[in-house]
Coordinates of C-alpha atoms in Angstrom, one line a residue:
M1 CA -46.0 -156.8 -62.4
K2 CA -43.0 -157.4 -63.7
I3 CA -43.3 -160.2 -66.4
F4 CA -40.8 -162.6 -68.6
H5 CA -41.6 -163.5 -71.7
V6 CA -39.3 -166.3 -72.2
S7 CA -39.1 -167.5 -76.1
A8 CA -37.7 -168.8 -78.7
E9 CA -39.2 -166.3 -81.4
C10 CA -40.3 -162.8 -81.3
Y11 CA -41.3 -161.3 -84.4
P12 CA -40.2 -158.8 -86.1
A13 CA -36.1 -160.3 -84.4
A14 CA -36.7 -163.9 -85.3
K15 CA -39.6 -165.4 -86.7
V16 CA -41.0 -169.2 -88.1
G17 CA -44.6 -169.2 -87.3
G18 CA -47.9 -167.9 -84.8
L19 CA -45.6 -168.2 -82.0
A20 CA -43.2 -165.0 -82.9
D21 CA -46.4 -162.9 -83.9
V22 CA -47.9 -163.9 -80.4
V23 CA -44.8 -163.1 -78.9
G24 CA -43.9 -159.6 -80.8
S25 CA -47.3 -158.3 -79.9
L26 CA -48.6 -159.1 -76.4
P27 CA -45.8 -158.0 -74.2
K28 CA -46.8 -154.5 -76.1
Y29 CA -50.2 -154.6 -74.8
L30 CA -49.7 -155.5 -71.4
N31 CA -46.9 -152.5 -71.1
R32 CA -49.8 -150.5 -71.8
L33 CA -52.2 -151.7 -69.2
G34 CA -49.5 -150.7 -67.0
H35 CA -47.8 -153.7 -66.7
H36 CA -43.2 -153.9 -67.0
T37 CA -42.8 -156.8 -69.7
A38 CA -39.7 -157.5 -71.3
V39 CA -39.1 -160.7 -73.7
V40 CA -36.1 -162.8 -73.7
L41 CA -35.1 -164.6 -76.6
P42 CA -31.6 -166.1 -77.9
H43 CA -29.5 -163.7 -80.2
Y44 CA -29.4 -165.4 -83.2
A45 CA -27.2 -164.6 -86.4
M46 CA -29.6 -162.9 -88.5
P47 CA -30.6 -159.5 -90.2
F48 CA -32.6 -157.9 -87.4
F49 CA -30.0 -158.6 -84.7
E50 CA -27.0 -157.4 -87.4
E51 CA -29.2 -154.3 -88.1
N52 CA -29.7 -153.0 -84.0
A53 CA -27.8 -151.7 -81.8
F54 CA -27.3 -154.0 -78.4
E55 CA -25.6 -153.2 -74.8
K56 CA -24.4 -155.3 -73.1
T57 CA -25.9 -155.5 -69.7
Y58 CA -24.4 -159.3 -67.8
E59 CA -22.0 -161.7 -68.8
G60 CA -21.4 -165.3 -67.3
I61 CA -20.7 -168.6 -66.9
L62 CA -23.2 -171.6 -67.6
Q63 CA -22.6 -175.3 -67.0
L64 CA -24.1 -178.3 -69.3
G65 CA -23.1 -181.0 -67.7
G66 CA -19.4 -181.2 -68.3
F67 CA -19.6 -178.2 -71.0
E68 CA -19.0 -174.7 -70.0
F69 CA -20.1 -172.1 -71.7
S70 CA -19.7 -168.6 -71.4
F71 CA -22.7 -165.9 -72.7
E72 CA -23.8 -162.3 -72.9
V73 CA -27.4 -160.7 -72.5
L74 CA -27.6 -158.1 -74.5
K75 CA -31.1 -155.2 -74.3
E76 CA -32.1 -153.7 -77.8
Q77 CA -31.2 -149.9 -77.0
T78 CA -34.5 -147.8 -78.5
N79 CA -37.5 -150.4 -77.2
Q80 CA -38.6 -149.8 -80.7
L81 CA -41.0 -153.2 -80.3
G82 CA -43.1 -151.6 -77.4
F83 CA -41.3 -153.9 -74.5
E84 CA -38.1 -154.1 -73.1
L85 CA -35.8 -156.9 -75.3
Y86 CA -33.3 -158.9 -74.1
T87 CA -31.4 -161.6 -76.1
I88 CA -28.9 -164.6 -74.9
A89 CA -25.4 -164.2 -76.5
I90 CA -23.6 -168.2 -76.2
T91 CA -21.6 -167.9 -79.7
E92 CA -21.1 -171.4 -80.1
L93 CA -25.0 -171.8 -80.0
F94 CA -26.7 -169.6 -81.1
D95 CA -24.6 -168.2 -83.9
R96 CA -26.1 -169.4 -86.7
P97 CA -29.2 -168.7 -89.5
K98 CA -31.7 -170.7 -88.6
I99 CA -33.6 -170.9 -85.4
Y100 CA -34.7 -174.7 -85.1
A101 CA -33.3 -178.2 -86.7
Y102 CA -29.9 -178.4 -86.0
E103 CA -28.7 -182.0 -84.0
D104 CA -27.9 -180.1 -81.0
D105 CA -31.1 -178.4 -80.5
T106 CA -31.2 -180.0 -77.1
E107 CA -28.5 -178.7 -76.1
R108 CA -28.7 -174.9 -77.5
F109 CA -32.3 -174.1 -75.9
L110 CA -31.2 -176.0 -72.3
S111 CA -28.3 -173.3 -72.3
F112 CA -30.4 -170.8 -72.7
Q113 CA -32.8 -171.6 -70.1
I114 CA -29.9 -171.9 -67.9
A115 CA -28.6 -168.4 -69.1
F116 CA -31.8 -166.9 -68.2
L117 CA -32.1 -168.5 -65.0
N118 CA -28.6 -167.3 -63.9
W119 CA -28.9 -163.7 -64.9
I120 CA -32.2 -163.4 -63.5
T121 CA -31.2 -165.1 -60.0
A122 CA -27.2 -163.4 -60.6
T123 CA -28.9 -160.0 -60.5
K124 CA -31.9 -160.5 -57.7
Q125 CA -34.9 -159.7 -60.1
K126 CA -37.8 -160.8 -58.7
P127 CA -40.5 -161.3 -61.6
D128 CA -43.8 -161.7 -61.1
I129 CA -44.5 -164.1 -63.6
I130 CA -42.1 -166.4 -65.6
H131 CA -43.9 -166.4 -69.2
C132 CA -42.8 -169.6 -71.3
H133 CA -43.8 -170.1 -74.5
D134 CA -43.6 -174.1 -76.2
H135 CA -41.2 -176.6 -75.1
H136 CA -38.1 -175.0 -76.2
T137 CA -38.5 -172.6 -72.6
A138 CA -40.8 -175.5 -70.8
L139 CA -37.8 -176.9 -68.2
I140 CA -38.1 -173.1 -66.6
P141 CA -41.0 -174.3 -64.6
F142 CA -39.6 -177.4 -63.3
M143 CA -35.9 -175.8 -62.4
A144 CA -36.5 -172.5 -61.2
Q145 CA -38.9 -174.0 -58.6
N146 CA -36.6 -177.8 -58.0
C147 CA -32.7 -176.1 -59.0
L148 CA -30.4 -175.0 -55.8
A149 CA -29.0 -172.7 -57.6
Y150 CA -32.3 -170.8 -58.3
N151 CA -33.8 -171.3 -55.1
S152 CA -34.5 -167.4 -55.5
L153 CA -37.1 -168.0 -57.8
K154 CA -38.8 -170.9 -55.7
N155 CA -42.2 -169.1 -55.3
T156 CA -42.4 -167.4 -58.6
S157 CA -45.5 -167.8 -60.4
T158 CA -44.6 -169.6 -64.2
I159 CA -47.4 -170.2 -67.5
L160 CA -46.7 -172.2 -70.0
T161 CA -48.3 -171.2 -73.1
I162 CA -48.5 -173.9 -75.9
H163 CA -48.7 -172.8 -78.9
S164 CA -48.5 -176.4 -79.9
A165 CA -48.3 -179.8 -78.6
Q166 CA -47.2 -181.5 -81.1
Y167 CA -43.9 -180.6 -80.4
Q168 CA -42.2 -181.3 -77.3
G169 CA -39.0 -181.5 -77.0
A170 CA -38.2 -184.9 -75.4
F171 CA -34.3 -186.1 -75.1
G172 CA -32.6 -189.0 -73.3
A173 CA -32.4 -189.3 -69.8
E174 CA -28.8 -189.8 -70.2
K175 CA -29.0 -186.1 -70.7
I176 CA -30.2 -185.3 -67.2
T177 CA -26.8 -184.4 -65.7
Y178 CA -26.9 -181.1 -68.1
I179 CA -29.8 -179.7 -65.6
P180 CA -28.3 -177.8 -62.5
E181 CA -28.2 -180.0 -59.6
F182 CA -31.4 -181.0 -57.5
D183 CA -33.3 -183.2 -55.4
E184 CA -33.0 -186.4 -57.4
T185 CA -36.4 -187.4 -56.1
K186 CA -38.2 -184.8 -58.1
S187 CA -36.7 -186.3 -61.0
G188 CA -40.1 -187.9 -62.0
L189 CA -41.2 -184.3 -62.7
L190 CA -39.2 -184.2 -65.9
E191 CA -39.5 -187.2 -67.2
W192 CA -42.8 -189.0 -69.5
N193 CA -42.8 -192.4 -71.1
G194 CA -39.0 -193.2 -70.7
M195 CA -37.8 -190.0 -71.8
I196 CA -36.8 -186.3 -70.4
N197 CA -39.8 -184.4 -71.8
P198 CA -39.7 -180.0 -71.6
L199 CA -43.5 -179.6 -72.6
A200 CA -44.3 -182.8 -70.3
S201 CA -42.2 -181.3 -67.4
A202 CA -43.5 -177.8 -67.6
V203 CA -47.4 -179.2 -67.6
K204 CA -46.5 -180.8 -64.5
C205 CA -44.5 -177.8 -62.8
A206 CA -46.0 -174.7 -63.9
W207 CA -48.5 -172.7 -62.3
K208 CA -50.8 -172.2 -64.8
I209 CA -51.4 -173.7 -68.2
T210 CA -52.7 -171.7 -71.3
T211 CA -53.5 -173.4 -75.2
V212 CA -54.3 -170.8 -78.1
S213 CA -57.2 -171.2 -78.1
P214 CA -60.3 -172.6 -76.3
S215 CA -61.0 -175.3 -78.4
Y216 CA -57.5 -176.5 -79.4
L217 CA -57.5 -177.5 -75.2
D218 CA -60.6 -179.8 -75.4
E219 CA -58.8 -181.1 -78.5
I220 CA -55.3 -181.7 -77.0
I221 CA -57.1 -183.6 -73.9
G222 CA -58.0 -186.5 -76.6
Y223 CA -54.8 -185.7 -79.5
A224 CA -50.9 -184.4 -77.6
S225 CA -49.2 -186.7 -79.2
G226 CA -49.1 -189.0 -75.5
L227 CA -49.5 -186.2 -73.4
E228 CA -53.5 -186.7 -73.2
N229 CA -53.1 -188.4 -69.7
L230 CA -51.4 -185.8 -68.2
L231 CA -53.6 -182.8 -70.0
R232 CA -56.5 -184.7 -68.2
W233 CA -55.1 -184.5 -65.1
E234 CA -54.5 -180.9 -65.1
R235 CA -57.6 -179.9 -66.2
E236 CA -58.4 -177.5 -63.3
K237 CA -55.3 -175.3 -63.9
S238 CA -55.7 -175.0 -67.8
V239 CA -57.6 -172.5 -69.1
G240 CA -57.9 -171.7 -73.2
I241 CA -57.2 -168.2 -74.5
L242 CA -58.2 -167.2 -78.1
N243 CA -55.1 -165.1 -79.8
G244 CA -55.8 -161.9 -81.2
I245 CA -53.4 -160.3 -83.8
D246 CA -51.6 -157.0 -83.5
T247 CA -53.6 -154.8 -85.7
E248 CA -51.0 -151.5 -85.2
V249 CA -49.1 -154.3 -87.7
W250 CA -51.7 -155.7 -89.5
N251 CA -53.9 -153.2 -91.0
P252 CA -54.9 -152.5 -94.5
A253 CA -55.6 -148.9 -93.9
S254 CA -51.8 -148.1 -92.8
D255 CA -49.6 -151.2 -94.0
P256 CA -46.8 -150.3 -95.1
M257 CA -45.8 -153.7 -96.7
I258 CA -48.6 -153.3 -99.5
H259 CA -48.9 -151.6 -102.6
Y260 CA -52.0 -150.0 -101.7
N261 CA -53.7 -148.9 -98.8
Y262 CA -57.4 -149.1 -98.4
N263 CA -60.2 -149.1 -95.6
T264 CA -63.9 -150.2 -95.5
S265 CA -65.0 -147.1 -97.6
S266 CA -62.0 -147.5 -100.2
F267 CA -62.2 -152.0 -100.2
E268 CA -63.0 -152.6 -103.6
L269 CA -60.5 -149.9 -105.0
G270 CA -57.7 -151.3 -102.5
K271 CA -58.6 -154.7 -103.2
N272 CA -58.4 -154.6 -107.0
K273 CA -55.0 -152.4 -106.5
N274 CA -53.2 -154.7 -105.1
K275 CA -54.8 -157.5 -106.6
E276 CA -53.3 -155.9 -110.2
F277 CA -50.4 -155.9 -108.3
L278 CA -49.7 -159.0 -107.2
C279 CA -50.6 -160.6 -110.2
E280 CA -48.6 -158.9 -112.2
Q281 CA -45.5 -160.4 -110.5
F282 CA -46.6 -163.7 -110.5
N283 CA -47.9 -163.7 -114.2
L284 CA -51.7 -164.4 -113.2
N285 CA -54.5 -162.9 -114.9
S286 CA -56.0 -159.9 -112.4
E287 CA -59.5 -161.1 -114.2
N288 CA -60.1 -164.0 -112.2
P289 CA -60.6 -164.9 -108.3
L290 CA -57.6 -165.6 -106.3
F291 CA -56.9 -168.5 -104.3
V292 CA -53.7 -168.2 -101.7
F293 CA -52.4 -170.3 -99.8
I294 CA -49.5 -168.6 -97.0
G295 CA -47.5 -171.0 -94.3
R296 CA -45.3 -173.7 -94.3
F297 CA -45.4 -177.1 -95.6
V298 CA -46.1 -179.6 -93.2
P299 CA -48.8 -182.1 -92.2
E300 CA -50.5 -180.4 -89.8
K301 CA -50.8 -177.5 -92.3
G302 CA -52.7 -179.9 -94.7
A303 CA -49.8 -179.1 -97.3
D304 CA -49.4 -182.0 -98.7
L305 CA -53.0 -181.5 -100.0
L306 CA -52.6 -178.9 -102.2
T307 CA -50.6 -180.5 -104.7
E308 CA -54.1 -182.4 -105.7
A309 CA -56.7 -179.8 -104.7
C310 CA -55.1 -176.7 -106.3
S311 CA -54.6 -179.7 -109.7
T312 CA -58.3 -181.0 -109.4
A313 CA -60.0 -176.9 -108.8
L314 CA -57.5 -175.3 -112.0
S315 CA -59.1 -178.7 -114.3
Q316 CA -62.2 -177.9 -113.3
N317 CA -62.2 -174.0 -113.7
A318 CA -59.8 -174.4 -116.6
G319 CA -58.9 -170.4 -116.7
E320 CA -61.6 -169.2 -114.5
I321 CA -59.5 -169.2 -111.1
N322 CA -55.9 -168.8 -110.3
I323 CA -54.4 -169.8 -107.2
L324 CA -50.7 -168.6 -105.7
I325 CA -48.9 -171.0 -103.3
I326 CA -46.5 -169.1 -100.5
G327 CA -44.4 -171.1 -97.7
S328 CA -41.2 -173.9 -97.9
G329 CA -40.9 -176.8 -95.9
D330 CA -41.2 -180.5 -97.0
T331 CA -39.0 -180.9 -100.3
D332 CA -41.2 -183.4 -101.6
V333 CA -44.2 -181.3 -101.5
E334 CA -42.1 -178.6 -102.5
R335 CA -41.7 -180.4 -105.6
S336 CA -44.8 -181.3 -106.2
I337 CA -45.7 -177.0 -105.8
Q338 CA -43.4 -176.1 -108.3
G339 CA -44.4 -179.0 -110.7
L340 CA -48.1 -177.9 -110.9
K341 CA -47.0 -174.4 -112.8
N342 CA -46.1 -176.6 -115.8
F343 CA -49.5 -177.9 -116.3
Y344 CA -51.1 -174.3 -115.1
F345 CA -49.2 -171.8 -116.6
G346 CA -50.8 -168.1 -116.2
N347 CA -53.8 -169.5 -113.6
Y348 CA -50.8 -171.1 -111.1
N349 CA -47.9 -170.0 -109.0
F350 CA -45.7 -169.7 -106.2
H351 CA -43.0 -168.2 -104.2
I352 CA -40.7 -170.8 -102.3
G353 CA -39.7 -169.8 -99.1
Y354 CA -41.0 -167.0 -95.5
N355 CA -41.2 -163.6 -97.1
E356 CA -43.2 -161.1 -94.6
K357 CA -43.6 -158.5 -96.8
L358 CA -45.5 -160.7 -99.7
S359 CA -47.2 -162.4 -97.5
H360 CA -49.0 -158.9 -96.3
L361 CA -49.8 -158.3 -100.3
A362 CA -50.9 -161.7 -100.5
Y363 CA -53.5 -161.0 -97.5
A364 CA -54.7 -157.2 -99.0
A365 CA -54.3 -159.3 -103.0
A366 CA -56.4 -162.7 -102.5
D367 CA -59.8 -163.2 -102.9
F368 CA -59.7 -166.4 -101.2
L369 CA -57.1 -167.7 -98.5
L370 CA -56.7 -171.6 -98.2
M371 CA -56.4 -173.2 -94.8
P372 CA -56.7 -176.8 -95.3
S373 CA -55.2 -177.6 -91.8
R374 CA -55.0 -181.2 -89.8
V375 CA -54.3 -179.6 -86.4
E376 CA -54.7 -175.6 -85.6
P377 CA -53.9 -174.4 -82.2
C378 CA -55.0 -171.0 -82.9
G379 CA -54.1 -169.5 -86.4
L380 CA -53.2 -166.2 -87.0
N381 CA -54.1 -166.5 -91.1
Q382 CA -57.8 -166.6 -90.8
M383 CA -57.4 -163.8 -88.7
Y384 CA -55.1 -161.5 -90.9
A385 CA -57.5 -162.4 -94.1
L386 CA -60.3 -161.5 -92.6
K387 CA -59.1 -158.1 -91.5
Y388 CA -57.7 -157.7 -95.2
G389 CA -61.1 -158.6 -96.5
T390 CA -60.4 -162.1 -97.4
I391 CA -62.4 -164.9 -97.3
P392 CA -60.6 -167.7 -95.7
I393 CA -61.7 -171.2 -95.9
V394 CA -60.9 -173.3 -93.2
R395 CA -61.1 -177.0 -91.9
R396 CA -63.3 -176.9 -88.3
I397 CA -60.6 -177.5 -85.8
G398 CA -58.9 -175.8 -82.9
G399 CA -59.1 -172.0 -83.5
L400 CA -60.1 -172.0 -86.8
K401 CA -63.5 -173.0 -85.3
D402 CA -63.1 -170.4 -82.7
T403 CA -62.4 -168.0 -85.1
V404 CA -64.6 -168.4 -88.9
L405 CA -68.1 -168.3 -88.5
D406 CA -69.1 -169.8 -92.2
M407 CA -71.2 -167.8 -93.8
G408 CA -74.3 -170.1 -94.0
D409 CA -74.4 -169.5 -90.5
G410 CA -74.3 -165.9 -91.2
G411 CA -70.7 -165.6 -91.0
F412 CA -67.6 -164.0 -93.0
G413 CA -65.5 -167.8 -93.9
I414 CA -66.2 -170.7 -94.7
C415 CA -65.9 -173.6 -91.6
H416 CA -66.0 -176.9 -92.8

């Protein structure tokens, strides 16, 4: 089959979270199964795009209501990721250093989707499946089926994977003019609770809906920021498929980002050497058990609980444990995380920001991984931890419940 994965993120080109890891690995393994799989994402002003060679394969014009943008489709020349990587360059909208958090994100990602459909229509491509990831690409199923310009794609199968139902990309109905011409009697397929809601639209229009774990599919029927009834209605075409990790990237025996490689026979030595190396960098005592948190400082990840929990643990175990926090996000959480160092110097430290190499090293060095998530559609961190011999401490929720078996039940983690 010919499959396009359309996404806002793809590791190692552009990453904020687990979405990038999934989109950066699943197509590679689909190709090995004999499918022709490609990834399409925006062309950002980020290091990967500047450091690698791309060739222009198409150029065109897109209309966004009263606005007109030129765009180029670029292809990464080496196929180094194990699949074809196409990027869509819209200079005015994506020539920026971040993926998200701009006031015109609605315009940015809708333009990206229109450019994608313009390209494959103009070049007469006939994919078997267009696989859309989260709300940033979730208007593709509606437009492929209903916009006059894309009539050739009307019967193309579309899949929506929900990596997080809390982010839906909703915008005001006045921007409906951004969407290419379609039969106005179909406008109800765009609307949910008085807004144009991309995620809701894809739930209605996509041929199949997947979530990234079976338990998350069960949970969002009861809690999905307003989409609960819709998801219940569309349950028959929905399936929960547990994410996996790329064991060629995440393998302590060959990982180039860690200090000392190890396998099952050299596990104890390898963990100790990585721990000593990491603790030296952060002025921690390598003789102590090391707890780490790696992730975004947002309520879904339970990041607001970290300061109090760490303070309590460090006070009750004075000088006997180490905690290292790695991440960024909410500025209040960042300040409180940094402030703890003044009270627990030598047993506590932090790194504010995203650092892929440091994350790999932390999994290899830590004894325990902290995941106090309130919402976890799947979670990959706990899988990385298990692969590197680090014990995950998680809440019994979503994909954490599906992947971490508690030690009391004969497993290798702590799940409560």
